[in-house]
Amino acid sequence: MHEYTSSARVWGLSCPGFPEEVSRARRWTRDILRGSPLAEDAELIVSELSANAILHTASGQTSGSFHLALAVSTQVIALSVTDEGGTGTAPKVEHQDQEAEHGRGLGMISAIAHRVVVHDSHGGYTVTAELFTAGSAGGQPC
């Protein structure tokens, strides 16, 4: 392989901030990752991140939107959701007790994903969850 080429494939999707778009984001993820052993985990992660964007940021307000990116390589599946911000705090992983009704989503994602990263993204935030594949460099893509 040439040193300036990549075997990673990247997809993007922009969604209006309506609750029904969460199911569209899940379906989109499932279709791209069809056949991957990580498809169900990825679908759950995208569902939670999309719902968080709609419920907790300006993405869920009138004319709001959120944006998804899905990158697949032989080593990792990276799922990112970018919201439109509008909150004073960044998303963060919290470990709630058994009785908590809110604040468990990113904790659940961090338990499933190998790594979760939150980036400030032009007034909003991008949350990226990475799922490492069992393959090594030069292995088969998931």
mmCIF file of N, CA and C in Angstrom:
data_model
loop_
_atom_site.group_PDB
_atom_site.id
_atom_site.type_symbol
_atom_site.label_atom_id
_atom_site.label_comp_id
_atom_site.label_asym_id
_atom_site.label_seq_id
_atom_site.Cartn_x
_atom_site.Cartn_y
_atom_site.Cartn_z
ATOM 1 N N MET A 1 0.843 -1.170 0.000
ATOM 2 C CA MET A 1 0.000 0.000 0.000
ATOM 3 C C MET A 1 0.890 1.235 0.000
ATOM 4 N N HIS A 2 0.471 2.209 -0.730
ATOM 5 C CA HIS A 2 1.182 3.477 -0.787
ATOM 6 C C HIS A 2 1.068 4.180 0.561
ATOM 7 N N GLU A 3 2.107 4.867 0.992
ATOM 8 C CA GLU A 3 2.112 5.478 2.320
ATOM 9 C C GLU A 3 1.074 6.580 2.496
ATOM 10 N N TYR A 4 0.525 7.122 1.405
ATOM 11 C CA TYR A 4 -0.454 8.201 1.533
ATOM 12 C C TYR A 4 -1.882 7.738 1.281
ATOM 13 N N THR A 5 -2.096 6.460 1.224
ATOM 14 C CA THR A 5 -3.455 5.952 1.073
ATOM 15 C C THR A 5 -3.875 5.266 2.360
ATOM 16 N N SER A 6 -5.146 5.130 2.513
ATOM 17 C CA SER A 6 -5.683 4.545 3.725
ATOM 18 C C SER A 6 -6.707 3.491 3.363
ATOM 19 N N SER A 7 -6.781 2.465 4.186
ATOM 20 C CA SER A 7 -7.808 1.452 3.969
ATOM 21 C C SER A 7 -9.067 1.770 4.759
ATOM 22 N N ALA A 8 -9.066 2.868 5.494
ATOM 23 C CA ALA A 8 -10.246 3.263 6.255
ATOM 24 C C ALA A 8 -11.325 3.782 5.309
ATOM 25 N N ARG A 9 -12.567 3.470 5.648
ATOM 26 C CA ARG A 9 -13.712 3.995 4.904
ATOM 27 C C ARG A 9 -14.508 4.853 5.873
ATOM 28 N N VAL A 10 -14.997 5.998 5.379
ATOM 29 C CA VAL A 10 -15.686 6.947 6.238
ATOM 30 C C VAL A 10 -17.032 7.320 5.607
ATOM 31 N N TRP A 11 -18.083 7.337 6.437
ATOM 32 C CA TRP A 11 -19.418 7.727 6.021
ATOM 33 C C TRP A 11 -19.874 8.882 6.903
ATOM 34 N N GLY A 12 -20.772 9.710 6.408
ATOM 35 C CA GLY A 12 -21.344 10.794 7.194
ATOM 36 C C GLY A 12 -22.836 10.907 6.953
ATOM 37 N N LEU A 13 -23.551 11.387 7.952
ATOM 38 C CA LEU A 13 -24.997 11.567 7.862
ATOM 39 C C LEU A 13 -25.381 12.767 8.717
ATOM 40 N N SER A 14 -26.184 13.671 8.171
ATOM 41 C CA SER A 14 -26.737 14.794 8.929
ATOM 42 C C SER A 14 -28.220 14.551 9.114
ATOM 43 N N CYS A 15 -28.699 14.780 10.327
ATOM 44 C CA CYS A 15 -30.101 14.513 10.662
ATOM 45 C C CYS A 15 -30.726 15.734 11.314
ATOM 46 N N PRO A 16 -31.981 16.042 10.960
ATOM 47 C CA PRO A 16 -32.692 17.065 11.723
ATOM 48 C C PRO A 16 -32.884 16.572 13.152
ATOM 49 N N GLY A 17 -33.024 17.485 14.084
ATOM 50 C CA GLY A 17 -33.077 17.125 15.498
ATOM 51 C C GLY A 17 -34.416 16.621 15.988
ATOM 52 N N PHE A 18 -35.047 15.731 15.253
ATOM 53 C CA PHE A 18 -36.321 15.140 15.647
ATOM 54 C C PHE A 18 -36.080 13.778 16.289
ATOM 55 N N PRO A 19 -36.880 13.411 17.277
ATOM 56 C CA PRO A 19 -36.688 12.112 17.945
ATOM 57 C C PRO A 19 -36.697 10.921 16.993
ATOM 58 N N GLU A 20 -37.523 10.959 15.949
ATOM 59 C CA GLU A 20 -37.577 9.830 15.012
ATOM 60 C C GLU A 20 -36.282 9.641 14.222
ATOM 61 N N GLU A 21 -35.412 10.633 14.244
ATOM 62 C CA GLU A 21 -34.132 10.512 13.543
ATOM 63 C C GLU A 21 -33.170 9.564 14.262
ATOM 64 N N VAL A 22 -33.420 9.291 15.530
ATOM 65 C CA VAL A 22 -32.573 8.332 16.250
ATOM 66 C C VAL A 22 -32.689 6.961 15.605
ATOM 67 N N SER A 23 -33.906 6.544 15.247
ATOM 68 C CA SER A 23 -34.067 5.237 14.599
ATOM 69 C C SER A 23 -33.422 5.240 13.213
ATOM 70 N N ARG A 24 -33.469 6.362 12.519
ATOM 71 C CA ARG A 24 -32.791 6.467 11.218
ATOM 72 C C ARG A 24 -31.276 6.316 11.390
ATOM 73 N N ALA A 25 -30.712 6.950 12.421
ATOM 74 C CA ALA A 25 -29.274 6.844 12.691
ATOM 75 C C ALA A 25 -28.894 5.394 13.012
ATOM 76 N N ARG A 26 -29.731 4.706 13.782
ATOM 77 C CA ARG A 26 -29.469 3.292 14.097
ATOM 78 C C ARG A 26 -29.490 2.442 12.834
ATOM 79 N N ARG A 27 -30.516 2.639 12.009
ATOM 80 C CA ARG A 27 -30.655 1.863 10.770
ATOM 81 C C ARG A 27 -29.462 2.110 9.842
ATOM 82 N N TRP A 28 -29.043 3.370 9.735
ATOM 83 C CA TRP A 28 -27.907 3.737 8.891
ATOM 84 C C TRP A 28 -26.648 3.006 9.364
ATOM 85 N N THR A 29 -26.427 2.996 10.663
ATOM 86 C CA THR A 29 -25.263 2.314 11.245
ATOM 87 C C THR A 29 -25.340 0.818 10.992
ATOM 88 N N ARG A 30 -26.510 0.244 11.235
ATOM 89 C CA ARG A 30 -26.713 -1.198 11.031
ATOM 90 C C ARG A 30 -26.459 -1.574 9.572
ATOM 91 N N ASP A 31 -26.947 -0.760 8.632
ATOM 92 C CA ASP A 31 -26.745 -1.063 7.212
ATOM 93 C C ASP A 31 -25.275 -1.020 6.818
ATOM 94 N N ILE A 32 -24.542 -0.046 7.311
ATOM 95 C CA ILE A 32 -23.120 0.067 6.975
ATOM 96 C C ILE A 32 -22.322 -1.094 7.566
ATOM 97 N N LEU A 33 -22.642 -1.468 8.793
ATOM 98 C CA LEU A 33 -21.857 -2.487 9.500
ATOM 99 C C LEU A 33 -22.444 -3.894 9.388
ATOM 100 N N ARG A 34 -23.370 -4.092 8.475
ATOM 101 C CA ARG A 34 -23.991 -5.401 8.298
ATOM 102 C C ARG A 34 -22.921 -6.496 8.212
ATOM 103 N N GLY A 35 -23.065 -7.516 9.037
ATOM 104 C CA GLY A 35 -22.121 -8.624 9.042
ATOM 105 C C GLY A 35 -20.977 -8.471 10.030
ATOM 106 N N SER A 36 -20.789 -7.296 10.587
ATOM 107 C CA SER A 36 -19.719 -7.085 11.556
ATOM 108 C C SER A 36 -20.152 -7.599 12.922
ATOM 109 N N PRO A 37 -19.260 -8.259 13.649
ATOM 110 C CA PRO A 37 -19.603 -8.681 15.006
ATOM 111 C C PRO A 37 -19.791 -7.502 15.967
ATOM 112 N N LEU A 38 -19.392 -6.314 15.557
ATOM 113 C CA LEU A 38 -19.537 -5.116 16.406
ATOM 114 C C LEU A 38 -20.749 -4.262 16.029
ATOM 115 N N ALA A 39 -21.556 -4.733 15.082
ATOM 116 C CA ALA A 39 -22.677 -3.934 14.581
ATOM 117 C C ALA A 39 -23.679 -3.589 15.682
ATOM 118 N N GLU A 40 -24.033 -4.532 16.528
ATOM 119 C CA GLU A 40 -25.024 -4.260 17.577
ATOM 120 C C GLU A 40 -24.506 -3.254 18.597
ATOM 121 N N ASP A 41 -23.247 -3.396 18.997
ATOM 122 C CA ASP A 41 -22.660 -2.420 19.921
ATOM 123 C C ASP A 41 -22.634 -1.036 19.288
ATOM 124 N N ALA A 42 -22.249 -0.963 18.019
ATOM 125 C CA ALA A 42 -22.181 0.321 17.316
ATOM 126 C C ALA A 42 -23.567 0.945 17.207
ATOM 127 N N GLU A 43 -24.564 0.142 16.928
ATOM 128 C CA GLU A 43 -25.937 0.632 16.816
ATOM 129 C C GLU A 43 -26.419 1.209 18.152
ATOM 130 N N LEU A 44 -26.114 0.533 19.233
ATOM 131 C CA LEU A 44 -26.490 1.017 20.566
ATOM 132 C C LEU A 44 -25.792 2.340 20.890
ATOM 133 N N ILE A 45 -24.523 2.431 20.569
ATOM 134 C CA ILE A 45 -23.757 3.652 20.827
ATOM 135 C C ILE A 45 -24.317 4.825 20.029
ATOM 136 N N VAL A 46 -24.578 4.620 18.750
ATOM 137 C CA VAL A 46 -25.130 5.690 17.913
ATOM 138 C C VAL A 46 -26.501 6.111 18.415
ATOM 139 N N SER A 47 -27.293 5.154 18.836
ATOM 140 C CA SER A 47 -28.615 5.461 19.361
ATOM 141 C C SER A 47 -28.520 6.358 20.593
ATOM 142 N N GLU A 48 -27.660 6.004 21.523
ATOM 143 C CA GLU A 48 -27.504 6.785 22.754
ATOM 144 C C GLU A 48 -26.937 8.174 22.470
ATOM 145 N N LEU A 49 -25.907 8.262 21.647
ATOM 146 C CA LEU A 49 -25.305 9.561 21.346
ATOM 147 C C LEU A 49 -26.272 10.466 20.584
ATOM 148 N N SER A 50 -27.036 9.903 19.660
ATOM 149 C CA SER A 50 -28.016 10.692 18.903
ATOM 150 C C SER A 50 -29.124 11.197 19.819
ATOM 151 N N ALA A 51 -29.624 10.317 20.679
ATOM 152 C CA ALA A 51 -30.670 10.727 21.623
ATOM 153 C C ALA A 51 -30.156 11.819 22.561
ATOM 154 N N ASN A 52 -28.922 11.690 23.034
ATOM 155 C CA ASN A 52 -28.335 12.726 23.893
ATOM 156 C C ASN A 52 -28.279 14.069 23.167
ATOM 157 N N ALA A 53 -27.883 14.048 21.902
ATOM 158 C CA ALA A 53 -27.796 15.293 21.133
ATOM 159 C C ALA A 53 -29.158 15.964 21.047
ATOM 160 N N ILE A 54 -30.192 15.181 20.818
ATOM 161 C CA ILE A 54 -31.543 15.731 20.676
ATOM 162 C C ILE A 54 -32.094 16.208 22.021
ATOM 163 N N LEU A 55 -31.876 15.424 23.063
ATOM 164 C CA LEU A 55 -32.468 15.730 24.366
ATOM 165 C C LEU A 55 -31.740 16.821 25.151
ATOM 166 N N HIS A 56 -30.423 16.907 24.988
ATOM 167 C CA HIS A 56 -29.633 17.745 25.894
ATOM 168 C C HIS A 56 -28.933 18.922 25.235
ATOM 169 N N THR A 57 -29.141 19.141 23.934
ATOM 170 C CA THR A 57 -28.448 20.251 23.266
ATOM 171 C C THR A 57 -29.399 20.986 22.330
ATOM 172 N N ALA A 58 -28.898 22.034 21.724
ATOM 173 C CA ALA A 58 -29.681 22.813 20.762
ATOM 174 C C ALA A 58 -30.023 21.998 19.514
ATOM 175 N N SER A 59 -29.409 20.863 19.326
ATOM 176 C CA SER A 59 -29.726 20.015 18.182
ATOM 177 C C SER A 59 -31.192 19.608 18.173
ATOM 178 N N GLY A 60 -31.802 19.478 19.348
ATOM 179 C CA GLY A 60 -33.194 19.059 19.445
ATOM 180 C C GLY A 60 -34.192 20.199 19.398
ATOM 181 N N GLN A 61 -33.722 21.421 19.233
ATOM 182 C CA GLN A 61 -34.626 22.563 19.155
ATOM 183 C C GLN A 61 -35.046 22.798 17.713
ATOM 184 N N THR A 62 -36.004 23.665 17.510
ATOM 185 C CA THR A 62 -36.496 23.972 16.172
ATOM 186 C C THR A 62 -35.327 24.286 15.247
ATOM 187 N N SER A 63 -35.314 23.652 14.123
ATOM 188 C CA SER A 63 -34.294 23.782 13.075
ATOM 189 C C SER A 63 -32.911 23.287 13.509
ATOM 190 N N GLY A 64 -32.831 22.550 14.604
ATOM 191 C CA GLY A 64 -31.555 21.971 15.032
ATOM 192 C C GLY A 64 -31.236 20.701 14.258
ATOM 193 N N SER A 65 -30.013 20.258 14.357
ATOM 194 C CA SER A 65 -29.592 19.028 13.695
ATOM 195 C C SER A 65 -28.406 18.428 14.446
ATOM 196 N N PHE A 66 -28.102 17.196 14.114
ATOM 197 C CA PHE A 66 -26.899 16.547 14.620
ATOM 198 C C PHE A 66 -26.264 15.796 13.469
ATOM 199 N N HIS A 67 -24.983 15.495 13.617
ATOM 200 C CA HIS A 67 -24.221 14.931 12.507
ATOM 201 C C HIS A 67 -23.469 13.694 12.984
ATOM 202 N N LEU A 68 -23.516 12.664 12.172
ATOM 203 C CA LEU A 68 -22.842 11.418 12.498
ATOM 204 C C LEU A 68 -21.702 11.173 11.529
ATOM 205 N N ALA A 69 -20.658 10.551 12.029
ATOM 206 C CA ALA A 69 -19.562 10.071 11.188
ATOM 207 C C ALA A 69 -19.244 8.661 11.650
ATOM 208 N N LEU A 70 -18.990 7.789 10.691
ATOM 209 C CA LEU A 70 -18.648 6.407 10.972
ATOM 210 C C LEU A 70 -17.422 6.067 10.140
ATOM 211 N N ALA A 71 -16.347 5.706 10.824
ATOM 212 C CA ALA A 71 -15.104 5.328 10.145
ATOM 213 C C ALA A 71 -14.806 3.877 10.478
ATOM 214 N N VAL A 72 -14.467 3.111 9.446
ATOM 215 C CA VAL A 72 -14.182 1.690 9.615
ATOM 216 C C VAL A 72 -12.822 1.383 9.011
ATOM 217 N N SER A 73 -11.972 0.762 9.803
ATOM 218 C CA SER A 73 -10.682 0.282 9.316
ATOM 219 C C SER A 73 -10.493 -1.145 9.824
ATOM 220 N N THR A 74 -9.368 -1.732 9.514
ATOM 221 C CA THR A 74 -9.099 -3.082 9.999
ATOM 222 C C THR A 74 -8.874 -3.121 11.496
ATOM 223 N N GLN A 75 -8.560 -1.987 12.114
ATOM 224 C CA GLN A 75 -8.269 -1.951 13.546
ATOM 225 C C GLN A 75 -9.396 -1.400 14.414
ATOM 226 N N VAL A 76 -10.248 -0.536 13.846
ATOM 227 C CA VAL A 76 -11.209 0.177 14.696
ATOM 228 C C VAL A 76 -12.454 0.594 13.922
ATOM 229 N N ILE A 77 -13.555 0.666 14.652
ATOM 230 C CA ILE A 77 -14.761 1.343 14.185
ATOM 231 C C ILE A 77 -14.884 2.573 15.075
ATOM 232 N N ALA A 78 -14.919 3.746 14.470
ATOM 233 C CA ALA A 78 -15.060 4.999 15.222
ATOM 234 C C ALA A 78 -16.402 5.623 14.868
ATOM 235 N N LEU A 79 -17.199 5.889 15.900
ATOM 236 C CA LEU A 79 -18.531 6.467 15.741
ATOM 237 C C LEU A 79 -18.540 7.825 16.401
ATOM 238 N N SER A 80 -18.898 8.863 15.651
ATOM 239 C CA SER A 80 -18.915 10.215 16.202
ATOM 240 C C SER A 80 -20.268 10.862 15.976
ATOM 241 N N VAL A 81 -20.745 11.568 16.993
ATOM 242 C CA VAL A 81 -21.954 12.372 16.874
ATOM 243 C C VAL A 81 -21.595 13.786 17.313
ATOM 244 N N THR A 82 -21.899 14.742 16.442
ATOM 245 C CA THR A 82 -21.640 16.156 16.724
ATOM 246 C C THR A 82 -22.971 16.861 16.919
ATOM 247 N N ASP A 83 -23.086 17.562 18.041
ATOM 248 C CA ASP A 83 -24.315 18.296 18.343
ATOM 249 C C ASP A 83 -24.101 19.786 18.113
ATOM 250 N N GLU A 84 -25.155 20.570 18.331
ATOM 251 C CA GLU A 84 -25.087 22.012 18.109
ATOM 252 C C GLU A 84 -24.854 22.808 19.387
ATOM 253 N N GLY A 85 -24.533 22.118 20.468
ATOM 254 C CA GLY A 85 -24.210 22.821 21.706
ATOM 255 C C GLY A 85 -25.425 23.439 22.361
ATOM 256 N N GLY A 86 -25.216 24.595 22.973
ATOM 257 C CA GLY A 86 -26.296 25.284 23.652
ATOM 258 C C GLY A 86 -26.382 24.945 25.128
ATOM 259 N N THR A 87 -25.434 24.181 25.612
ATOM 260 C CA THR A 87 -25.383 23.876 27.038
ATOM 261 C C THR A 87 -24.103 24.466 27.593
ATOM 262 N N GLY A 88 -24.087 24.695 28.865
ATOM 263 C CA GLY A 88 -22.906 25.290 29.483
ATOM 264 C C GLY A 88 -21.838 24.273 29.851
ATOM 265 N N THR A 89 -22.153 22.993 29.734
ATOM 266 C CA THR A 89 -21.194 21.967 30.145
ATOM 267 C C THR A 89 -20.973 20.954 29.040
ATOM 268 N N ALA A 90 -19.794 20.390 29.046
ATOM 269 C CA ALA A 90 -19.451 19.346 28.080
ATOM 270 C C ALA A 90 -20.027 18.009 28.536
ATOM 271 N N PRO A 91 -20.368 17.144 27.584
ATOM 272 C CA PRO A 91 -20.787 15.797 27.974
ATOM 273 C C PRO A 91 -19.655 15.119 28.741
ATOM 274 N N LYS A 92 -20.014 14.318 29.745
ATOM 275 C CA LYS A 92 -18.975 13.618 30.497
ATOM 276 C C LYS A 92 -19.523 12.287 30.990
ATOM 277 N N VAL A 93 -18.625 11.354 31.159
ATOM 278 C CA VAL A 93 -18.984 10.036 31.666
ATOM 279 C C VAL A 93 -19.230 10.157 33.157
ATOM 280 N N GLU A 94 -20.389 9.717 33.578
ATOM 281 C CA GLU A 94 -20.730 9.700 34.997
ATOM 282 C C GLU A 94 -21.124 8.281 35.381
ATOM 283 N N HIS A 95 -20.716 7.868 36.547
ATOM 284 C CA HIS A 95 -21.084 6.549 37.045
ATOM 285 C C HIS A 95 -22.145 6.740 38.117
ATOM 286 N N GLN A 96 -23.393 6.528 37.714
ATOM 287 C CA GLN A 96 -24.532 6.748 38.599
ATOM 288 C C GLN A 96 -24.831 5.487 39.403
ATOM 289 N N ASP A 97 -25.570 5.675 40.499
ATOM 290 C CA ASP A 97 -25.976 4.511 41.276
ATOM 291 C C ASP A 97 -27.144 3.797 40.591
ATOM 292 N N GLN A 98 -27.559 2.676 41.126
ATOM 293 C CA GLN A 98 -28.590 1.836 40.532
ATOM 294 C C GLN A 98 -29.940 2.539 40.399
ATOM 295 N N GLU A 99 -30.210 3.507 41.256
ATOM 296 C CA GLU A 99 -31.517 4.167 41.280
ATOM 297 C C GLU A 99 -31.603 5.379 40.340
ATOM 298 N N ALA A 100 -30.499 5.812 39.779
ATOM 299 C CA ALA A 100 -30.483 7.015 38.936
ATOM 300 C C ALA A 100 -31.330 6.805 37.682
ATOM 301 N N GLU A 101 -32.079 7.843 37.326
ATOM 302 C CA GLU A 101 -32.920 7.783 36.132
ATOM 303 C C GLU A 101 -32.266 8.477 34.939
ATOM 304 N N HIS A 102 -31.261 9.290 35.174
ATOM 305 C CA HIS A 102 -30.586 10.018 34.102
ATOM 306 C C HIS A 102 -29.077 9.958 34.346
ATOM 307 N N GLY A 103 -28.314 10.274 33.288
ATOM 308 C CA GLY A 103 -26.869 10.367 33.444
ATOM 309 C C GLY A 103 -26.126 9.059 33.294
ATOM 310 N N ARG A 104 -26.786 8.047 32.760
ATOM 311 C CA ARG A 104 -26.135 6.736 32.626
ATOM 312 C C ARG A 104 -25.618 6.458 31.219
ATOM 313 N N GLY A 105 -26.054 7.229 30.240
ATOM 314 C CA GLY A 105 -25.767 6.926 28.843
ATOM 315 C C GLY A 105 -24.297 6.857 28.488
ATOM 316 N N LEU A 106 -23.541 7.902 28.812
ATOM 317 C CA LEU A 106 -22.120 7.885 28.465
ATOM 318 C C LEU A 106 -21.353 6.866 29.300
ATOM 319 N N GLY A 107 -21.815 6.597 30.505
ATOM 320 C CA GLY A 107 -21.208 5.535 31.308
ATOM 321 C C GLY A 107 -21.390 4.185 30.644
ATOM 322 N N MET A 108 -22.586 3.948 30.101
ATOM 323 C CA MET A 108 -22.855 2.705 29.378
ATOM 324 C C MET A 108 -21.970 2.616 28.131
ATOM 325 N N ILE A 109 -21.875 3.727 27.403
ATOM 326 C CA ILE A 109 -21.039 3.736 26.201
ATOM 327 C C ILE A 109 -19.581 3.455 26.558
ATOM 328 N N SER A 110 -19.098 4.045 27.648
ATOM 329 C CA SER A 110 -17.699 3.819 28.032
ATOM 330 C C SER A 110 -17.459 2.377 28.460
ATOM 331 N N ALA A 111 -18.499 1.692 28.912
ATOM 332 C CA ALA A 111 -18.359 0.279 29.264
ATOM 333 C C ALA A 111 -18.303 -0.604 28.021
ATOM 334 N N ILE A 112 -18.945 -0.178 26.946
ATOM 335 C CA ILE A 112 -18.981 -0.955 25.698
ATOM 336 C C ILE A 112 -17.769 -0.641 24.824
ATOM 337 N N ALA A 113 -17.464 0.652 24.688
ATOM 338 C CA ALA A 113 -16.396 1.094 23.789
ATOM 339 C C ALA A 113 -15.033 0.937 24.451
ATOM 340 N N HIS A 114 -14.017 0.844 23.618
ATOM 341 C CA HIS A 114 -12.647 0.777 24.129
ATOM 342 C C HIS A 114 -12.142 2.159 24.528
ATOM 343 N N ARG A 115 -12.709 3.189 23.888
ATOM 344 C CA ARG A 115 -12.304 4.549 24.206
ATOM 345 C C ARG A 115 -13.436 5.497 23.843
ATOM 346 N N VAL A 116 -13.679 6.507 24.681
ATOM 347 C CA VAL A 116 -14.662 7.550 24.419
ATOM 348 C C VAL A 116 -13.946 8.891 24.580
ATOM 349 N N VAL A 117 -14.089 9.753 23.577
ATOM 350 C CA VAL A 117 -13.419 11.052 23.585
ATOM 351 C C VAL A 117 -14.459 12.127 23.299
ATOM 352 N N VAL A 118 -14.406 13.230 24.057
ATOM 353 C CA VAL A 118 -15.294 14.370 23.845
ATOM 354 C C VAL A 118 -14.443 15.540 23.380
ATOM 355 N N HIS A 119 -14.823 16.140 22.246
ATOM 356 C CA HIS A 119 -14.115 17.292 21.692
ATOM 357 C C HIS A 119 -15.059 18.483 21.613
ATOM 358 N N ASP A 120 -14.532 19.671 21.940
ATOM 359 C CA ASP A 120 -15.261 20.905 21.698
ATOM 360 C C ASP A 120 -15.278 21.098 20.185
ATOM 361 N N SER A 121 -16.455 21.376 19.637
ATOM 362 C CA SER A 121 -16.582 21.416 18.188
ATOM 363 C C SER A 121 -17.396 22.625 17.738
ATOM 364 N N HIS A 122 -16.773 23.782 17.653
ATOM 365 C CA HIS A 122 -17.397 25.002 17.131
ATOM 366 C C HIS A 122 -18.743 25.302 17.794
ATOM 367 N N GLY A 123 -18.768 25.410 19.079
ATOM 368 C CA GLY A 123 -19.984 25.742 19.808
ATOM 369 C C GLY A 123 -20.750 24.536 20.295
ATOM 370 N N GLY A 124 -20.490 23.385 19.736
ATOM 371 C CA GLY A 124 -21.118 22.147 20.168
ATOM 372 C C GLY A 124 -20.044 21.175 20.619
ATOM 373 N N TYR A 125 -20.414 19.921 20.673
ATOM 374 C CA TYR A 125 -19.463 18.889 21.077
ATOM 375 C C TYR A 125 -19.555 17.701 20.139
ATOM 376 N N THR A 126 -18.428 17.054 19.947
ATOM 377 C CA THR A 126 -18.378 15.797 19.218
ATOM 378 C C THR A 126 -17.953 14.721 20.195
ATOM 379 N N VAL A 127 -18.778 13.690 20.308
ATOM 380 C CA VAL A 127 -18.450 12.545 21.143
ATOM 381 C C VAL A 127 -18.111 11.402 20.198
ATOM 382 N N THR A 128 -16.917 10.843 20.369
ATOM 383 C CA THR A 128 -16.457 9.740 19.540
ATOM 384 C C THR A 128 -16.239 8.520 20.420
ATOM 385 N N ALA A 129 -16.816 7.404 19.988
ATOM 386 C CA ALA A 129 -16.609 6.125 20.663
ATOM 387 C C ALA A 129 -15.879 5.210 19.688
ATOM 388 N N GLU A 130 -14.843 4.552 20.182
ATOM 389 C CA GLU A 130 -14.045 3.647 19.352
ATOM 390 C C GLU A 130 -14.230 2.218 19.828
ATOM 391 N N LEU A 131 -14.480 1.348 18.856
ATOM 392 C CA LEU A 131 -14.563 -0.088 19.108
ATOM 393 C C LEU A 131 -13.403 -0.735 18.372
ATOM 394 N N PHE A 132 -12.486 -1.335 19.104
ATOM 395 C CA PHE A 132 -11.344 -1.988 18.471
ATOM 396 C C PHE A 132 -11.771 -3.340 17.943
ATOM 397 N N THR A 133 -11.340 -3.645 16.732
ATOM 398 C CA THR A 133 -11.660 -4.942 16.137
ATOM 399 C C THR A 133 -10.657 -5.975 16.628
ATOM 400 N N ALA A 134 -10.989 -7.220 16.451
ATOM 401 C CA ALA A 134 -10.087 -8.300 16.878
ATOM 402 C C ALA A 134 -8.913 -8.427 15.923
ATOM 403 N N GLY A 135 -9.075 -7.917 14.687
ATOM 404 C CA GLY A 135 -8.015 -8.023 13.681
ATOM 405 C C GLY A 135 -6.857 -7.101 14.007
ATOM 406 N N SER A 136 -5.722 -7.396 13.483
ATOM 407 C CA SER A 136 -4.544 -6.540 13.644
ATOM 408 C C SER A 136 -4.254 -5.868 12.319
ATOM 409 N N ALA A 137 -3.249 -5.032 12.289
ATOM 410 C CA ALA A 137 -2.881 -4.349 11.054
ATOM 411 C C ALA A 137 -2.675 -5.371 9.960
ATOM 412 N N GLY A 138 -3.293 -5.120 8.819
ATOM 413 C CA GLY A 138 -3.190 -6.052 7.713
ATOM 414 C C GLY A 138 -4.248 -7.145 7.768
ATOM 415 N N GLY A 139 -5.070 -7.147 8.820
ATOM 416 C CA GLY A 139 -6.120 -8.144 8.941
ATOM 417 C C GLY A 139 -7.304 -7.783 8.069
ATOM 418 N N GLN A 140 -8.367 -8.540 8.198
ATOM 419 C CA GLN A 140 -9.573 -8.297 7.430
ATOM 420 C C GLN A 140 -10.383 -7.196 8.089
ATOM 421 N N PRO A 141 -10.975 -6.299 7.292
ATOM 422 C CA PRO A 141 -11.835 -5.294 7.887
ATOM 423 C C PRO A 141 -13.080 -5.954 8.474
ATOM 424 N N CYS A 142 -13.644 -5.296 9.461
ATOM 425 C CA CYS A 142 -14.817 -5.866 10.110
ATOM 426 C C CYS A 142 -16.020 -5.815 9.198
#
